[in-house]
Coordinates of C-alpha atoms in Angstrom, one line a residue:
M15 CA 14.5 15.4 -9.7
H16 CA 17.7 16.0 -11.5
L17 CA 20.2 13.2 -10.9
A18 CA 22.7 14.7 -13.3
R19 CA 23.6 17.1 -10.5
F20 CA 25.5 14.3 -8.8
P21 CA 28.8 12.8 -9.9
R22 CA 28.3 9.5 -11.7
L23 CA 30.2 6.9 -13.6
F24 CA 28.3 5.5 -16.5
L25 CA 29.6 1.9 -16.3
A26 CA 26.4 -0.1 -15.7
H27 CA 24.6 -1.9 -18.5
L28 CA 21.3 0.0 -18.4
P29 CA 18.4 -0.2 -18.7
T30 CA 18.3 -3.7 -17.4
P31 CA 15.7 -6.0 -19.0
L32 CA 12.1 -6.2 -17.7
E33 CA 10.8 -9.6 -18.7
P34 CA 7.8 -11.8 -18.1
L35 CA 8.3 -15.0 -16.1
T36 CA 5.7 -17.0 -18.1
R37 CA 6.5 -20.5 -16.9
L38 CA 6.9 -19.5 -13.2
S39 CA 3.6 -17.6 -13.4
K40 CA 1.9 -20.7 -14.8
E41 CA 3.5 -23.0 -12.2
L42 CA 2.2 -20.8 -9.4
G43 CA -1.2 -20.3 -11.0
G44 CA -1.7 -16.8 -9.5
P45 CA -0.5 -13.4 -10.6
E46 CA 1.4 -12.5 -13.8
I47 CA 5.1 -12.3 -12.6
W48 CA 7.7 -10.1 -14.2
I49 CA 11.4 -9.7 -13.4
K50 CA 13.6 -6.6 -13.4
R51 CA 17.0 -8.1 -14.3
D52 CA 19.4 -6.1 -12.1
D53 CA 21.6 -9.2 -12.1
C54 CA 22.5 -7.9 -15.6
T55 CA 24.0 -4.6 -14.6
G56 CA 27.6 -5.5 -15.6
M57 CA 30.8 -5.1 -13.7
S58 CA 32.0 -8.5 -12.5
T59 CA 28.7 -10.4 -13.3
G60 CA 26.5 -7.6 -12.2
G61 CA 24.1 -7.1 -9.3
N62 CA 22.3 -4.3 -7.5
K63 CA 25.5 -2.7 -6.1
T64 CA 26.6 -1.6 -9.6
R65 CA 23.9 1.1 -9.6
K66 CA 25.0 2.3 -6.2
L67 CA 28.7 2.2 -7.1
E68 CA 28.2 4.4 -10.2
F69 CA 27.5 7.3 -7.8
L70 CA 29.8 6.2 -4.9
M71 CA 32.9 5.6 -7.0
A72 CA 32.3 8.8 -8.9
E73 CA 32.4 10.6 -5.6
A74 CA 35.6 8.7 -4.6
E75 CA 37.2 9.7 -7.9
A76 CA 36.1 13.4 -7.5
M77 CA 37.7 13.4 -4.0
G78 CA 41.0 12.1 -5.5
A79 CA 40.9 8.8 -3.6
D80 CA 43.6 6.2 -4.5
I81 CA 42.1 3.4 -2.3
V82 CA 38.5 2.4 -1.5
M83 CA 37.6 0.4 1.6
T84 CA 34.4 -1.4 2.4
Q85 CA 33.1 -4.3 4.5
G86 CA 30.6 -7.1 4.3
A87 CA 30.0 -10.8 4.9
T88 CA 32.4 -13.4 3.5
Q89 CA 30.4 -13.9 0.3
S90 CA 29.8 -10.2 -0.1
N91 CA 28.4 -9.3 -3.5
H92 CA 29.1 -5.6 -2.7
G93 CA 32.8 -6.3 -2.0
R94 CA 33.2 -8.1 -5.3
Q95 CA 31.5 -5.3 -7.3
T96 CA 33.5 -2.6 -5.4
A97 CA 36.7 -4.5 -6.3
A98 CA 35.7 -4.5 -9.9
F99 CA 35.0 -0.8 -10.0
A100 CA 38.3 -0.1 -8.3
S101 CA 40.2 -2.2 -10.9
K102 CA 38.5 -0.3 -13.7
L103 CA 39.4 3.1 -12.2
G104 CA 43.0 2.1 -11.2
M105 CA 42.3 2.4 -7.5
K106 CA 43.3 0.0 -4.8
C107 CA 40.6 -1.8 -2.9
H108 CA 40.6 -3.3 0.6
I109 CA 37.6 -5.3 1.9
L110 CA 36.9 -6.3 5.5
L111 CA 35.0 -9.6 5.5
E112 CA 32.9 -10.8 8.5
D113 CA 32.1 -14.4 9.1
R114 CA 28.3 -14.3 9.7
T115 CA 27.6 -18.0 9.1
G116 CA 30.4 -20.0 10.8
Y117 CA 30.8 -22.1 7.7
K118 CA 34.1 -23.9 7.4
D119 CA 33.7 -25.1 3.9
S120 CA 36.6 -24.1 1.7
N121 CA 34.3 -23.2 -1.2
Y122 CA 32.4 -20.8 1.0
N123 CA 35.6 -19.2 2.3
D124 CA 37.7 -19.1 -0.8
N125 CA 35.4 -19.6 -3.9
G126 CA 32.6 -17.4 -5.3
N127 CA 32.8 -13.8 -4.4
V128 CA 36.1 -14.2 -2.5
L129 CA 37.8 -15.7 -5.5
L130 CA 36.6 -12.7 -7.6
D131 CA 37.6 -10.2 -4.9
H132 CA 41.2 -11.4 -5.3
L133 CA 41.0 -11.8 -9.1
H134 CA 40.2 -8.1 -9.3
G135 CA 43.2 -7.3 -7.2
A136 CA 41.6 -6.5 -3.9
T137 CA 43.1 -7.3 -0.5
T138 CA 40.9 -8.8 2.2
E139 CA 40.9 -9.1 6.0
K140 CA 38.7 -11.6 7.8
F141 CA 36.9 -11.1 11.1
P142 CA 34.8 -13.3 13.3
G143 CA 31.0 -12.8 13.5
G144 CA 29.6 -10.1 15.8
H145 CA 32.6 -7.8 15.2
D146 CA 32.3 -4.0 15.1
M147 CA 32.9 -3.9 11.4
P148 CA 32.4 -0.1 10.9
G149 CA 34.9 0.5 13.7
E150 CA 37.4 -2.0 12.2
M151 CA 37.0 -0.3 8.8
E152 CA 37.7 3.1 10.2
R153 CA 40.7 1.7 12.0
A154 CA 42.0 0.3 8.7
A155 CA 41.3 3.6 6.9
E156 CA 43.2 5.6 9.5
E157 CA 46.2 3.4 9.2
A158 CA 46.1 3.9 5.4
R159 CA 45.8 7.6 5.8
A160 CA 48.7 7.7 8.2
G161 CA 50.7 6.0 5.4
G162 CA 49.8 8.8 3.0
Q163 CA 47.0 7.2 1.1
K164 CA 43.7 9.0 0.2
V165 CA 41.0 6.7 1.4
Y166 CA 37.3 6.7 0.4
V167 CA 35.2 4.6 2.8
I168 CA 32.0 2.9 1.5
P169 CA 29.6 1.5 4.1
G170 CA 28.4 -2.1 3.9
G171 CA 26.2 -2.6 0.9
G172 CA 27.0 0.8 -0.4
S173 CA 23.9 1.9 1.6
N174 CA 24.1 5.6 2.2
P175 CA 22.3 8.5 0.5
T176 CA 24.9 8.6 -2.3
G177 CA 24.6 4.9 -3.0
A178 CA 20.8 5.0 -2.7
L179 CA 20.7 7.4 -5.7
G180 CA 21.3 4.4 -7.9
Y181 CA 17.9 3.0 -6.9
V182 CA 16.2 6.3 -7.2
N183 CA 17.3 6.1 -10.8
C184 CA 16.2 2.5 -11.0
A185 CA 12.6 3.5 -10.0
L186 CA 12.5 6.1 -12.8
E187 CA 13.8 3.5 -15.3
L188 CA 11.3 0.8 -14.2
V189 CA 8.3 3.1 -14.5
Q190 CA 9.4 4.3 -17.9
Q191 CA 9.8 0.7 -19.1
A192 CA 6.3 -0.2 -17.7
N193 CA 4.8 2.9 -19.3
E194 CA 6.3 2.0 -22.7
R195 CA 4.7 -1.4 -22.7
G196 CA 1.4 -0.6 -21.0
L197 CA 2.3 -2.7 -17.9
V198 CA 0.4 -1.7 -14.8
I199 CA 2.5 -2.9 -11.8
D200 CA 0.4 -3.9 -8.9
H201 CA 3.3 -5.0 -6.7
L202 CA 7.1 -4.5 -6.7
V203 CA 9.1 -6.8 -4.5
H204 CA 12.8 -7.5 -3.8
A205 CA 15.2 -8.8 -1.2
T206 CA 16.2 -6.1 1.3
G207 CA 19.3 -6.1 3.5
S208 CA 21.5 -3.1 4.1
S209 CA 18.6 -0.9 3.1
G210 CA 20.0 1.2 0.2
T211 CA 18.1 -0.6 -2.6
Q212 CA 14.7 -0.3 -0.9
A213 CA 15.4 3.3 0.3
G214 CA 16.3 4.5 -3.1
L215 CA 13.2 2.8 -4.7
V216 CA 10.9 4.3 -2.0
V217 CA 12.2 7.8 -2.8
G218 CA 12.2 7.4 -6.5
L219 CA 8.6 6.0 -6.6
K220 CA 7.3 8.6 -4.3
A221 CA 9.0 11.5 -6.1
I222 CA 7.2 10.6 -9.4
N223 CA 3.9 9.6 -7.6
A224 CA 4.1 6.1 -9.2
N225 CA 1.6 4.6 -6.7
I226 CA 3.3 1.2 -6.9
P227 CA 3.3 -0.7 -3.6
L228 CA 6.8 -1.8 -2.7
L229 CA 7.6 -4.7 -0.4
G230 CA 11.1 -5.8 0.7
F231 CA 11.7 -9.4 1.9
G232 CA 14.2 -9.1 4.6
T233 CA 17.5 -11.1 4.7
R234 CA 18.9 -10.4 8.1
A235 CA 17.4 -7.9 10.6
P236 CA 14.0 -8.2 12.4
Q237 CA 11.1 -6.4 10.8
P238 CA 11.1 -3.3 13.1
K239 CA 14.8 -2.7 12.7
Q240 CA 14.7 -3.4 8.9
E241 CA 11.9 -1.0 8.3
Q242 CA 13.4 1.7 10.5
M243 CA 16.8 1.4 8.7
V244 CA 15.1 1.8 5.3
Y245 CA 13.0 4.7 6.4
D246 CA 15.9 6.6 8.0
L247 CA 18.0 6.2 4.8
A248 CA 15.0 7.1 2.6
V249 CA 14.5 10.3 4.5
K250 CA 18.2 11.3 4.2
T251 CA 18.2 10.4 0.5
A252 CA 15.1 12.6 -0.2
E253 CA 16.9 15.4 1.6
K254 CA 20.0 14.9 -0.5
L255 CA 17.7 15.2 -3.6
G256 CA 16.0 18.3 -2.4
C257 CA 12.6 16.7 -1.9
A258 CA 12.5 16.4 1.9
G259 CA 9.2 15.3 3.4
I260 CA 8.0 13.1 0.5
V261 CA 8.6 9.8 2.4
Q262 CA 6.2 8.7 5.1
R263 CA 6.8 5.8 7.6
E264 CA 3.9 3.8 6.0
D265 CA 5.7 3.9 2.7
V266 CA 8.3 1.4 4.0
R267 CA 7.2 -2.2 4.3
A268 CA 9.4 -5.3 4.9
D269 CA 8.5 -8.9 5.6
T270 CA 11.2 -10.7 7.5
S271 CA 9.4 -14.1 7.7
Y272 CA 11.8 -15.7 5.2
V273 CA 15.2 -14.9 7.0
G274 CA 15.3 -18.3 8.7
E275 CA 18.1 -18.9 11.3
G276 CA 20.1 -15.9 10.1
Y277 CA 21.9 -14.0 7.5
G278 CA 23.5 -16.2 4.8
L279 CA 21.7 -19.3 6.1
P280 CA 19.4 -20.6 3.4
R281 CA 16.1 -22.3 4.4
P282 CA 14.5 -25.1 2.4
D283 CA 12.2 -22.5 0.7
T284 CA 15.3 -20.5 -0.3
I285 CA 16.7 -23.6 -2.1
E286 CA 13.3 -24.4 -3.6
A287 CA 13.1 -20.8 -5.0
I288 CA 16.6 -21.1 -6.5
R289 CA 15.6 -24.4 -8.1
M290 CA 12.3 -23.1 -9.5
F291 CA 13.9 -20.0 -11.1
A292 CA 16.7 -22.1 -12.6
E293 CA 14.6 -25.0 -13.9
L294 CA 11.6 -22.9 -15.1
E295 CA 13.2 -19.7 -16.3
G296 CA 16.9 -20.3 -16.7
I297 CA 17.6 -17.6 -14.1
L298 CA 20.2 -17.9 -11.3
L299 CA 19.4 -16.6 -7.8
D300 CA 21.6 -16.6 -4.8
P301 CA 21.1 -18.2 -1.3
V302 CA 21.6 -15.0 0.7
Y303 CA 19.4 -12.3 -0.9
S304 CA 17.5 -13.0 -4.1
G305 CA 16.8 -16.6 -3.1
K306 CA 15.1 -15.4 0.1
G307 CA 13.3 -12.6 -1.7
A308 CA 12.0 -15.1 -4.3
A309 CA 10.9 -17.5 -1.5
G310 CA 8.7 -14.7 -0.2
L311 CA 7.4 -14.0 -3.6
I312 CA 6.5 -17.6 -4.2
D313 CA 4.8 -18.0 -0.8
Y314 CA 2.8 -14.8 -1.3
C315 CA 1.5 -16.2 -4.6
R316 CA 0.6 -19.5 -3.1
K317 CA -1.2 -17.9 -0.2
G318 CA -3.2 -15.5 -2.4
H319 CA -1.6 -12.4 -1.0
F320 CA -0.7 -11.6 -4.7
K321 CA -3.9 -12.4 -6.6
K322 CA -4.7 -13.9 -9.9
G323 CA -4.8 -11.2 -12.6
E324 CA -2.4 -8.9 -10.7
R325 CA 1.0 -8.0 -12.1
V326 CA 4.0 -8.5 -9.8
V327 CA 7.5 -7.3 -10.6
F328 CA 10.4 -9.1 -8.8
L329 CA 13.6 -7.0 -8.8
H330 CA 16.5 -9.4 -9.1
T331 CA 19.4 -8.0 -7.0
G332 CA 21.9 -10.5 -8.4
G333 CA 24.5 -12.4 -6.4
S334 CA 24.6 -15.7 -8.3
V335 CA 28.4 -15.9 -7.9
A336 CA 27.7 -16.8 -4.3
L337 CA 26.2 -20.1 -5.5
F338 CA 29.7 -21.5 -5.9
G339 CA 30.3 -21.0 -2.2
Y340 CA 27.1 -22.8 -1.3
D341 CA 27.4 -26.0 -3.3
A342 CA 26.9 -28.2 -0.2
H343 CA 23.6 -26.4 0.6
L344 CA 22.1 -26.9 -2.9
N345 CA 21.4 -30.5 -2.0
Q346 CA 19.1 -29.5 0.8
P347 CA 15.5 -30.7 0.4
T348 CA 12.8 -28.4 -0.8
M349 CA 9.9 -27.5 1.6
A350 CA 7.8 -30.2 -0.1
E351 CA 10.5 -32.8 0.3
A352 CA 11.2 -31.9 3.9
A353 CA 7.5 -32.3 4.7
E354 CA 7.4 -35.9 3.4

């Protein structure tokens, strides 16, 4: 598997650290928990989209694009990182933002990722929830093309076969790090949304026969839809790499029990997970993705799904900038407090 065959910009801070979470492991009294710090990838505070954008923006540059367009939720980490890449490369960036929460709080709508979008020079458009965002993005792209601009369109989350290459590479990187320190990984878990991160990991792990069980904790879609999205993209990514047929449907597992009322709406266990990581390990999670993934991790440890003596790696997908849009929610009670 020769990733150098694909255009890539080497802007990420790689390899990201692989670290033990000693205090969290002790607190939960179960498995030995490690963290893969993809919140440290660089480019506007980092996050998982940086790996994807190394390949996506290289493709945009190779095509001679002078503007990139993408879409996501109001507090889109992907939008912020795309804007950062565009500024680095001297391209324009336009982001279509969908209101998926209905929050009217000014911090949610103007702070956090939105603030950084504009600081990087991106322009934004806002749309109500339930909009046909891919359709709106194509409309905006056609208008820009009619005006003489060369547009490169990136799907939400950077989740297409090109973007997923970033997490094929991450799988190789993680296994190499584990091998170098004699770390046998019994479980790899992360938050899964637009599917590119999980699809890339599935393909990378299968391609090198790593035999590491991978589980995505969903952040939006119901389980059947989430798993199908990941599987479909993993199949296309494997085809792009020239290793069609390596991914089976049973390789894709997602648990969507921790989504709650919907995308971007944190549950009490999300807030508890954010607090635990911050207070025990000095690590910031976000309320949309990594917080829900960590809530799943914590619950699996408490219920014995991940057993004492096993080694679990939590892939941190970043997103802590969104905390500044959720200040009102960080005063929500934890699950224990809510039960009192």
